[in-house]
Amino acid sequence: PCRFVILVSGQGSNMQAIVQACREQGWPADIVAVIANREEAAGLAWARAQGIETACVPHRDYSSREAFDQALADVIDRYSPDYVLLAGFMRVLTPGFVRHFEHRLVNIHPSLLPAFPGLHTHAQALAKGVQAHGCTVHFVTPLLDSGPIIAQGAVPVLAGDTPESLAQRVLKVEHRIYPQVAYWLAEGRVEMGEAGRVDVQGVESRFFYG
Ligand code: GAR
């Protein structure tokens, strides 16, 4: 079976959605570890309660990004993952780390990339007045939030939306598209196609409406 390591920094609701889908749908996959950069990450306690192995690599214990990323990579490598899924992991990763996990590192970002990379994406979307917003699952490359897109989910922006109300609507579609992509990965259907674009065998549309 396909081995997934999932990295979280907070509640880990995307991680939970993936774990539950994997179990309920009987994927050819195992979530072999959930790893956080903060001991207080609620996702760690949840995973532990599910009987999943957990680890914490506190970024505050390291004096540089390089030292933290090296320690994190060492812990991840112990689990020999086929894929490392970033699920609300709020640390920018160094090029060395990204290269080490090339083609095996996947992220979910709360915007329709290439719009709104970085932080505070829902506030950015409201400030621009866009009428559609959403989320993107993509392979990670050294340039932040710019790697090849695997799937996207969109939601409407509604009158009276706040960053919080919009975030909630987007999160619901995140919980659909990230498990879907993890399933495709588990089945070995995701390939790097031409010019750094992604192909998924047997899938016509990788766009989801929230
Ligand atoms: C999600 O909305 C995810 O897209 C976002 O953080 C949230 C984590 O929620 N990720 C980023 O902003 C990455 N830069 P979760 O912990 O409940 O999955």
PDB file of C-alpha atoms and ligand atoms in Angstrom:
ATOM      1  CA  PRO A   1       0.000   0.000   0.000  1.00  0.00           C
ATOM      2  CA  CYS A   2       0.900   3.641  -0.534  1.00  0.00           C
ATOM      3  CA  ARG A   3       2.526   5.242   2.517  1.00  0.00           C
ATOM      4  CA  PHE A   4       1.425   8.762   3.469  1.00  0.00           C
ATOM      5  CA  VAL A   5       2.995  11.048   6.061  1.00  0.00           C
ATOM      6  CA  ILE A   6       0.806  14.066   6.853  1.00  0.00           C
ATOM      7  CA  LEU A   7       2.224  17.321   8.259  1.00  0.00           C
ATOM      8  CA  VAL A   8       0.010  19.667  10.299  1.00  0.00           C
ATOM      9  CA  SER A   9       0.385  22.818  12.391  1.00  0.00           C
ATOM     10  CA  GLY A  10      -3.138  23.264  13.757  1.00  0.00           C
ATOM     11  CA  GLN A  11      -6.496  21.559  13.965  1.00  0.00           C
ATOM     12  CA  GLY A  12      -5.724  19.290  11.057  1.00  0.00           C
ATOM     13  CA  SER A  13      -9.236  19.064   9.677  1.00  0.00           C
ATOM     14  CA  ASN A  14      -7.849  18.261   6.215  1.00  0.00           C
ATOM     15  CA  MET A  15      -5.707  15.493   7.723  1.00  0.00           C
ATOM     16  CA  GLN A  16      -8.813  14.156   9.495  1.00  0.00           C
ATOM     17  CA  ALA A  17     -10.784  14.165   6.246  1.00  0.00           C
ATOM     18  CA  ILE A  18      -8.011  12.172   4.543  1.00  0.00           C
ATOM     19  CA  VAL A  19      -7.689   9.654   7.407  1.00  0.00           C
ATOM     20  CA  GLN A  20     -11.450   9.100   7.492  1.00  0.00           C
ATOM     21  CA  ALA A  21     -11.799   8.713   3.728  1.00  0.00           C
ATOM     22  CA  CYS A  22      -8.865   6.297   3.650  1.00  0.00           C
ATOM     23  CA  ARG A  23     -10.490   4.116   6.306  1.00  0.00           C
ATOM     24  CA  GLU A  24     -14.090   4.334   5.128  1.00  0.00           C
ATOM     25  CA  GLN A  25     -13.260   3.766   1.472  1.00  0.00           C
ATOM     26  CA  GLY A  26     -10.573   1.142   2.032  1.00  0.00           C
ATOM     27  CA  TRP A  27      -7.862   2.808  -0.038  1.00  0.00           C
ATOM     28  CA  PRO A  28      -4.694   0.884  -0.891  1.00  0.00           C
ATOM     29  CA  ALA A  29      -2.900   3.256   1.514  1.00  0.00           C
ATOM     30  CA  ASP A  30      -1.735   3.778   5.090  1.00  0.00           C
ATOM     31  CA  ILE A  31      -1.337   7.022   6.990  1.00  0.00           C
ATOM     32  CA  VAL A  32       1.966   5.981   8.568  1.00  0.00           C
ATOM     33  CA  ALA A  33       2.534   9.139  10.628  1.00  0.00           C
ATOM     34  CA  VAL A  34       1.165  12.578  11.434  1.00  0.00           C
ATOM     35  CA  ILE A  35       3.909  15.080  12.237  1.00  0.00           C
ATOM     36  CA  ALA A  36       3.593  18.635  13.599  1.00  0.00           C
ATOM     37  CA  ASN A  37       5.904  21.545  14.300  1.00  0.00           C
ATOM     38  CA  ARG A  38       3.983  22.438  17.491  1.00  0.00           C
ATOM     39  CA  GLU A  39       3.165  20.071  20.342  1.00  0.00           C
ATOM     40  CA  GLU A  40      -0.143  21.974  20.874  1.00  0.00           C
ATOM     41  CA  ALA A  41      -1.385  21.226  17.351  1.00  0.00           C
ATOM     42  CA  ALA A  42      -4.843  19.738  17.943  1.00  0.00           C
ATOM     43  CA  GLY A  43      -4.364  17.470  14.946  1.00  0.00           C
ATOM     44  CA  LEU A  44      -1.605  15.579  16.782  1.00  0.00           C
ATOM     45  CA  ALA A  45      -3.873  14.605  19.679  1.00  0.00           C
ATOM     46  CA  TRP A  46      -6.621  13.601  17.256  1.00  0.00           C
ATOM     47  CA  ALA A  47      -4.267  11.375  15.259  1.00  0.00           C
ATOM     48  CA  ARG A  48      -2.857   9.802  18.416  1.00  0.00           C
ATOM     49  CA  ALA A  49      -6.396   9.000  19.595  1.00  0.00           C
ATOM     50  CA  GLN A  50      -6.962   7.250  16.254  1.00  0.00           C
ATOM     51  CA  GLY A  51      -3.960   5.029  16.875  1.00  0.00           C
ATOM     52  CA  ILE A  52      -1.837   6.749  14.238  1.00  0.00           C
ATOM     53  CA  GLU A  53       1.858   7.269  14.974  1.00  0.00           C
ATOM     54  CA  THR A  54       2.693  10.908  15.673  1.00  0.00           C
ATOM     55  CA  ALA A  55       5.834  12.971  16.056  1.00  0.00           C
ATOM     56  CA  CYS A  56       6.611  16.578  16.808  1.00  0.00           C
ATOM     57  CA  VAL A  57       9.585  18.573  15.548  1.00  0.00           C
ATOM     58  CA  PRO A  58       9.264  21.960  17.286  1.00  0.00           C
ATOM     59  CA  HIS A  59      10.622  24.624  14.962  1.00  0.00           C
ATOM     60  CA  ARG A  60      11.534  26.790  17.971  1.00  0.00           C
ATOM     61  CA  ASP A  61      14.189  24.243  18.949  1.00  0.00           C
ATOM     62  CA  TYR A  62      16.227  25.057  15.833  1.00  0.00           C
ATOM     63  CA  SER A  63      18.286  28.137  15.116  1.00  0.00           C
ATOM     64  CA  SER A  64      17.776  28.178  11.341  1.00  0.00           C
ATOM     65  CA  ARG A  65      15.256  27.058   8.736  1.00  0.00           C
ATOM     66  CA  GLU A  66      17.893  24.713   7.308  1.00  0.00           C
ATOM     67  CA  ALA A  67      18.479  23.004  10.675  1.00  0.00           C
ATOM     68  CA  PHE A  68      14.731  22.632  11.291  1.00  0.00           C
ATOM     69  CA  ASP A  69      14.090  21.274   7.802  1.00  0.00           C
ATOM     70  CA  GLN A  70      16.959  18.771   8.143  1.00  0.00           C
ATOM     71  CA  ALA A  71      15.565  17.494  11.451  1.00  0.00           C
ATOM     72  CA  LEU A  72      12.054  17.320   9.989  1.00  0.00           C
ATOM     73  CA  ALA A  73      13.277  15.453   6.885  1.00  0.00           C
ATOM     74  CA  ASP A  74      15.135  12.952   9.087  1.00  0.00           C
ATOM     75  CA  VAL A  75      11.981  12.200  11.087  1.00  0.00           C
ATOM     76  CA  ILE A  76       9.853  11.905   7.932  1.00  0.00           C
ATOM     77  CA  ASP A  77      12.394   9.599   6.267  1.00  0.00           C
ATOM     78  CA  ARG A  78      12.076   7.111   9.140  1.00  0.00           C
ATOM     79  CA  TYR A  79       8.577   6.379   7.854  1.00  0.00           C
ATOM     80  CA  SER A  80       9.676   5.884   4.214  1.00  0.00           C
ATOM     81  CA  PRO A  81       6.646   7.682   2.790  1.00  0.00           C
ATOM     82  CA  ASP A  82       5.644   7.544  -0.851  1.00  0.00           C
ATOM     83  CA  TYR A  83       4.020  10.967  -0.359  1.00  0.00           C
ATOM     84  CA  VAL A  84       4.250  13.745   2.213  1.00  0.00           C
ATOM     85  CA  LEU A  85       0.988  15.696   2.433  1.00  0.00           C
ATOM     86  CA  LEU A  86       1.114  19.219   3.873  1.00  0.00           C
ATOM     87  CA  ALA A  87      -2.257  19.853   5.536  1.00  0.00           C
ATOM     88  CA  GLY A  88      -2.251  23.278   7.125  1.00  0.00           C
ATOM     89  CA  PHE A  89       1.485  23.064   7.740  1.00  0.00           C
ATOM     90  CA  MET A  90       2.374  26.707   8.287  1.00  0.00           C
ATOM     91  CA  ARG A  91       6.153  26.725   7.756  1.00  0.00           C
ATOM     92  CA  VAL A  92       7.872  27.803   4.559  1.00  0.00           C
ATOM     93  CA  LEU A  93      10.144  24.941   3.494  1.00  0.00           C
ATOM     94  CA  THR A  94      13.688  25.389   2.212  1.00  0.00           C
ATOM     95  CA  PRO A  95      14.674  24.464  -1.359  1.00  0.00           C
ATOM     96  CA  GLY A  96      16.836  21.651   0.050  1.00  0.00           C
ATOM     97  CA  PHE A  97      13.844  20.079   1.810  1.00  0.00           C
ATOM     98  CA  VAL A  98      11.641  20.479  -1.264  1.00  0.00           C
ATOM     99  CA  ARG A  99      14.262  18.889  -3.527  1.00  0.00           C
ATOM    100  CA  HIS A 100      14.713  15.965  -1.105  1.00  0.00           C
ATOM    101  CA  PHE A 101      10.989  15.160  -1.470  1.00  0.00           C
ATOM    102  CA  GLU A 102      10.715  16.116  -5.144  1.00  0.00           C
ATOM    103  CA  HIS A 103       7.499  14.778  -6.784  1.00  0.00           C
ATOM    104  CA  ARG A 104       6.472  13.374  -3.370  1.00  0.00           C
ATOM    105  CA  LEU A 105       5.493  16.619  -1.609  1.00  0.00           C
ATOM    106  CA  VAL A 106       1.905  17.876  -1.940  1.00  0.00           C
ATOM    107  CA  ASN A 107       0.195  20.917  -0.386  1.00  0.00           C
ATOM    108  CA  ILE A 108      -3.278  22.378  -0.090  1.00  0.00           C
ATOM    109  CA  HIS A 109      -3.528  26.143  -0.390  1.00  0.00           C
ATOM    110  CA  PRO A 110      -6.696  28.115   0.382  1.00  0.00           C
ATOM    111  CA  SER A 111      -7.041  30.041  -2.893  1.00  0.00           C
ATOM    112  CA  LEU A 112      -7.478  29.401  -6.593  1.00  0.00           C
ATOM    113  CA  LEU A 113      -3.794  29.599  -7.462  1.00  0.00           C
ATOM    114  CA  PRO A 114      -2.069  31.429  -9.068  1.00  0.00           C
ATOM    115  CA  ALA A 115      -4.278  34.029  -7.343  1.00  0.00           C
ATOM    116  CA  PHE A 116      -3.407  34.871  -3.761  1.00  0.00           C
ATOM    117  CA  PRO A 117      -0.304  32.925  -2.777  1.00  0.00           C
ATOM    118  CA  GLY A 118       0.953  33.397   0.781  1.00  0.00           C
ATOM    119  CA  LEU A 119      -1.099  34.179   3.871  1.00  0.00           C
ATOM    120  CA  HIS A 120      -4.525  35.728   4.572  1.00  0.00           C
ATOM    121  CA  THR A 121      -5.893  34.455   1.285  1.00  0.00           C
ATOM    122  CA  HIS A 122      -9.556  34.988   2.212  1.00  0.00           C
ATOM    123  CA  ALA A 123      -8.979  38.619   3.166  1.00  0.00           C
ATOM    124  CA  GLN A 124      -6.972  39.071  -0.042  1.00  0.00           C
ATOM    125  CA  ALA A 125      -9.853  37.634  -2.097  1.00  0.00           C
ATOM    126  CA  LEU A 126     -12.429  39.903  -0.430  1.00  0.00           C
ATOM    127  CA  ALA A 127     -10.186  42.945  -0.909  1.00  0.00           C
ATOM    128  CA  LYS A 128      -9.947  42.242  -4.659  1.00  0.00           C
ATOM    129  CA  GLY A 129     -13.677  41.705  -5.049  1.00  0.00           C
ATOM    130  CA  VAL A 130     -13.307  38.343  -6.806  1.00  0.00           C
ATOM    131  CA  GLN A 131     -16.622  36.481  -7.225  1.00  0.00           C
ATOM    132  CA  ALA A 132     -15.106  32.999  -7.129  1.00  0.00           C
ATOM    133  CA  HIS A 133     -12.592  31.759  -4.595  1.00  0.00           C
ATOM    134  CA  GLY A 134     -11.437  28.336  -3.517  1.00  0.00           C
ATOM    135  CA  CYS A 135      -8.533  26.020  -2.927  1.00  0.00           C
ATOM    136  CA  THR A 136      -5.771  24.244  -4.794  1.00  0.00           C
ATOM    137  CA  VAL A 137      -3.930  20.963  -4.239  1.00  0.00           C
ATOM    138  CA  HIS A 138      -0.519  21.122  -5.872  1.00  0.00           C
ATOM    139  CA  PHE A 139       2.946  19.600  -5.912  1.00  0.00           C
ATOM    140  CA  VAL A 140       5.394  21.683  -3.913  1.00  0.00           C
ATOM    141  CA  THR A 141       8.314  23.309  -5.709  1.00  0.00           C
ATOM    142  CA  PRO A 142      10.885  25.690  -4.204  1.00  0.00           C
ATOM    143  CA  LEU A 143       8.863  28.736  -5.314  1.00  0.00           C
ATOM    144  CA  LEU A 144       6.081  29.257  -2.726  1.00  0.00           C
ATOM    145  CA  ASP A 145       2.551  28.185  -3.777  1.00  0.00           C
ATOM    146  CA  SER A 146       3.564  27.826  -7.436  1.00  0.00           C
ATOM    147  CA  GLY A 147       3.958  24.109  -8.148  1.00  0.00           C
ATOM    148  CA  PRO A 148       2.011  21.982 -10.660  1.00  0.00           C
ATOM    149  CA  ILE A 149      -1.716  21.941  -9.915  1.00  0.00           C
ATOM    150  CA  ILE A 150      -3.396  18.592  -9.218  1.00  0.00           C
ATOM    151  CA  ALA A 151      -6.961  19.738  -8.411  1.00  0.00           C
ATOM    152  CA  GLN A 152      -8.947  22.846  -7.569  1.00  0.00           C
ATOM    153  CA  GLY A 153     -12.250  23.523  -5.833  1.00  0.00           C
ATOM    154  CA  ALA A 154     -14.260  26.730  -6.151  1.00  0.00           C
ATOM    155  CA  VAL A 155     -16.926  28.448  -4.097  1.00  0.00           C
ATOM    156  CA  PRO A 156     -18.865  31.657  -4.711  1.00  0.00           C
ATOM    157  CA  VAL A 157     -18.087  34.801  -2.747  1.00  0.00           C
ATOM    158  CA  LEU A 158     -21.365  36.019  -1.195  1.00  0.00           C
ATOM    159  CA  ALA A 159     -22.518  39.491  -0.194  1.00  0.00           C
ATOM    160  CA  GLY A 160     -21.637  40.087   3.431  1.00  0.00           C
ATOM    161  CA  ASP A 161     -18.856  37.498   3.498  1.00  0.00           C
ATOM    162  CA  THR A 162     -16.124  37.971   6.063  1.00  0.00           C
ATOM    163  CA  PRO A 163     -12.718  36.261   5.871  1.00  0.00           C
ATOM    164  CA  GLU A 164     -14.092  33.777   8.420  1.00  0.00           C
ATOM    165  CA  SER A 165     -17.323  32.929   6.582  1.00  0.00           C
ATOM    166  CA  LEU A 166     -15.430  32.570   3.321  1.00  0.00           C
ATOM    167  CA  ALA A 167     -12.772  30.397   4.982  1.00  0.00           C
ATOM    168  CA  GLN A 168     -15.487  28.041   6.249  1.00  0.00           C
ATOM    169  CA  ARG A 169     -17.021  27.670   2.784  1.00  0.00           C
ATOM    170  CA  VAL A 170     -13.605  27.024   1.246  1.00  0.00           C
ATOM    171  CA  LEU A 171     -12.653  24.525   3.965  1.00  0.00           C
ATOM    172  CA  LYS A 172     -15.675  22.370   3.087  1.00  0.00           C
ATOM    173  CA  VAL A 173     -14.451  21.989  -0.478  1.00  0.00           C
ATOM    174  CA  GLU A 174     -10.883  21.416   0.786  1.00  0.00           C
ATOM    175  CA  HIS A 175     -12.269  18.405   2.654  1.00  0.00           C
ATOM    176  CA  ARG A 176     -13.543  17.023  -0.653  1.00  0.00           C
ATOM    177  CA  ILE A 177     -10.609  17.696  -2.940  1.00  0.00           C
ATOM    178  CA  TYR A 178      -7.671  16.732  -0.690  1.00  0.00           C
ATOM    179  CA  PRO A 179      -9.006  13.214   0.038  1.00  0.00           C
ATOM    180  CA  GLN A 180      -9.828  12.864  -3.671  1.00  0.00           C
ATOM    181  CA  VAL A 181      -6.247  13.729  -4.641  1.00  0.00           C
ATOM    182  CA  ALA A 182      -4.814  11.443  -1.934  1.00  0.00           C
ATOM    183  CA  TYR A 183      -6.939   8.620  -3.370  1.00  0.00           C
ATOM    184  CA  TRP A 184      -5.563   9.256  -6.874  1.00  0.00           C
ATOM    185  CA  LEU A 185      -2.034   9.267  -5.457  1.00  0.00           C
ATOM    186  CA  ALA A 186      -2.698   6.015  -3.578  1.00  0.00           C
ATOM    187  CA  GLU A 187      -3.871   4.426  -6.795  1.00  0.00           C
ATOM    188  CA  GLY A 188      -0.762   5.584  -8.628  1.00  0.00           C
ATOM    189  CA  ARG A 189      -2.764   7.580 -11.132  1.00  0.00           C
ATOM    190  CA  VAL A 190      -1.012  10.949 -10.770  1.00  0.00           C
ATOM    191  CA  GLU A 191       1.813  11.666 -13.176  1.00  0.00           C
ATOM    192  CA  MET A 192       3.959  14.620 -13.988  1.00  0.00           C
ATOM    193  CA  GLY A 193       2.948  15.368 -17.563  1.00  0.00           C
ATOM    194  CA  GLU A 194       4.447  17.714 -20.090  1.00  0.00           C
ATOM    195  CA  ALA A 195       6.001  21.048 -19.188  1.00  0.00           C
ATOM    196  CA  GLY A 196       5.612  20.494 -15.463  1.00  0.00           C
ATOM    197  CA  ARG A 197       1.874  19.899 -15.712  1.00  0.00           C
ATOM    198  CA  VAL A 198       0.054  17.065 -14.002  1.00  0.00           C
ATOM    199  CA  ASP A 199      -1.917  14.218 -15.603  1.00  0.00           C
ATOM    200  CA  VAL A 200      -4.310  12.009 -13.674  1.00  0.00           C
ATOM    201  CA  GLN A 201      -5.140   8.789 -15.473  1.00  0.00           C
ATOM    202  CA  GLY A 202      -8.820   8.141 -16.007  1.00  0.00           C
ATOM    203  CA  VAL A 203      -9.951  11.509 -14.680  1.00  0.00           C
ATOM    204  CA  GLU A 204     -11.641  13.978 -16.985  1.00  0.00           C
ATOM    205  CA  SER A 205     -12.081  16.944 -14.659  1.00  0.00           C
ATOM    206  CA  ARG A 206     -10.030  17.911 -11.662  1.00  0.00           C
ATOM    207  CA  PHE A 207     -12.209  20.935 -10.901  1.00  0.00           C
ATOM    208  CA  PHE A 208     -14.797  20.778  -8.112  1.00  0.00           C
ATOM    209  CA  TYR A 209     -17.684  23.102  -7.242  1.00  0.00           C
ATOM    210  CA  GLY A 210     -18.256  23.762  -3.559  1.00  0.00           C
TER     211      GLY A 210
HETATM  212  C1  GAR B   1      -6.542  25.129   5.489  1.00  0.00           C
HETATM  213  O1  GAR B   1      -7.474  26.084   5.057  1.00  0.00           O
HETATM  214  C2  GAR B   1      -5.361  25.068   4.538  1.00  0.00           C
HETATM  215  O2  GAR B   1      -5.730  25.243   3.203  1.00  0.00           O
HETATM  216  C3  GAR B   1      -4.547  26.228   5.028  1.00  0.00           C
HETATM  217  O3  GAR B   1      -4.639  26.178   6.427  1.00  0.00           O
HETATM  218  C4  GAR B   1      -5.878  25.582   6.790  1.00  0.00           C
HETATM  219  C5  GAR B   1      -5.586  24.429   7.714  1.00  0.00           C
HETATM  220  O4  GAR B   1      -6.760  23.859   8.229  1.00  0.00           O
HETATM  221  N1  GAR B   1      -3.184  26.136   4.573  1.00  0.00           N
HETATM  222  C6  GAR B   1      -2.409  27.200   4.333  1.00  0.00           C
HETATM  223  O5  GAR B   1      -2.762  28.341   4.500  1.00  0.00           O
HETATM  224  C7  GAR B   1      -1.024  26.858   3.829  1.00  0.00           C
HETATM  225  N2  GAR B   1      -0.262  28.052   3.626  1.00  0.00           N
HETATM  226  P1  GAR B   1      -6.729  22.415   8.880  1.00  0.00           P
HETATM  227  O6  GAR B   1      -5.561  22.392   9.873  1.00  0.00           O
HETATM  228  O7  GAR B   1      -8.042  22.302   9.595  1.00  0.00           O
HETATM  229  O8  GAR B   1      -6.555  21.401   7.791  1.00  0.00           O
END
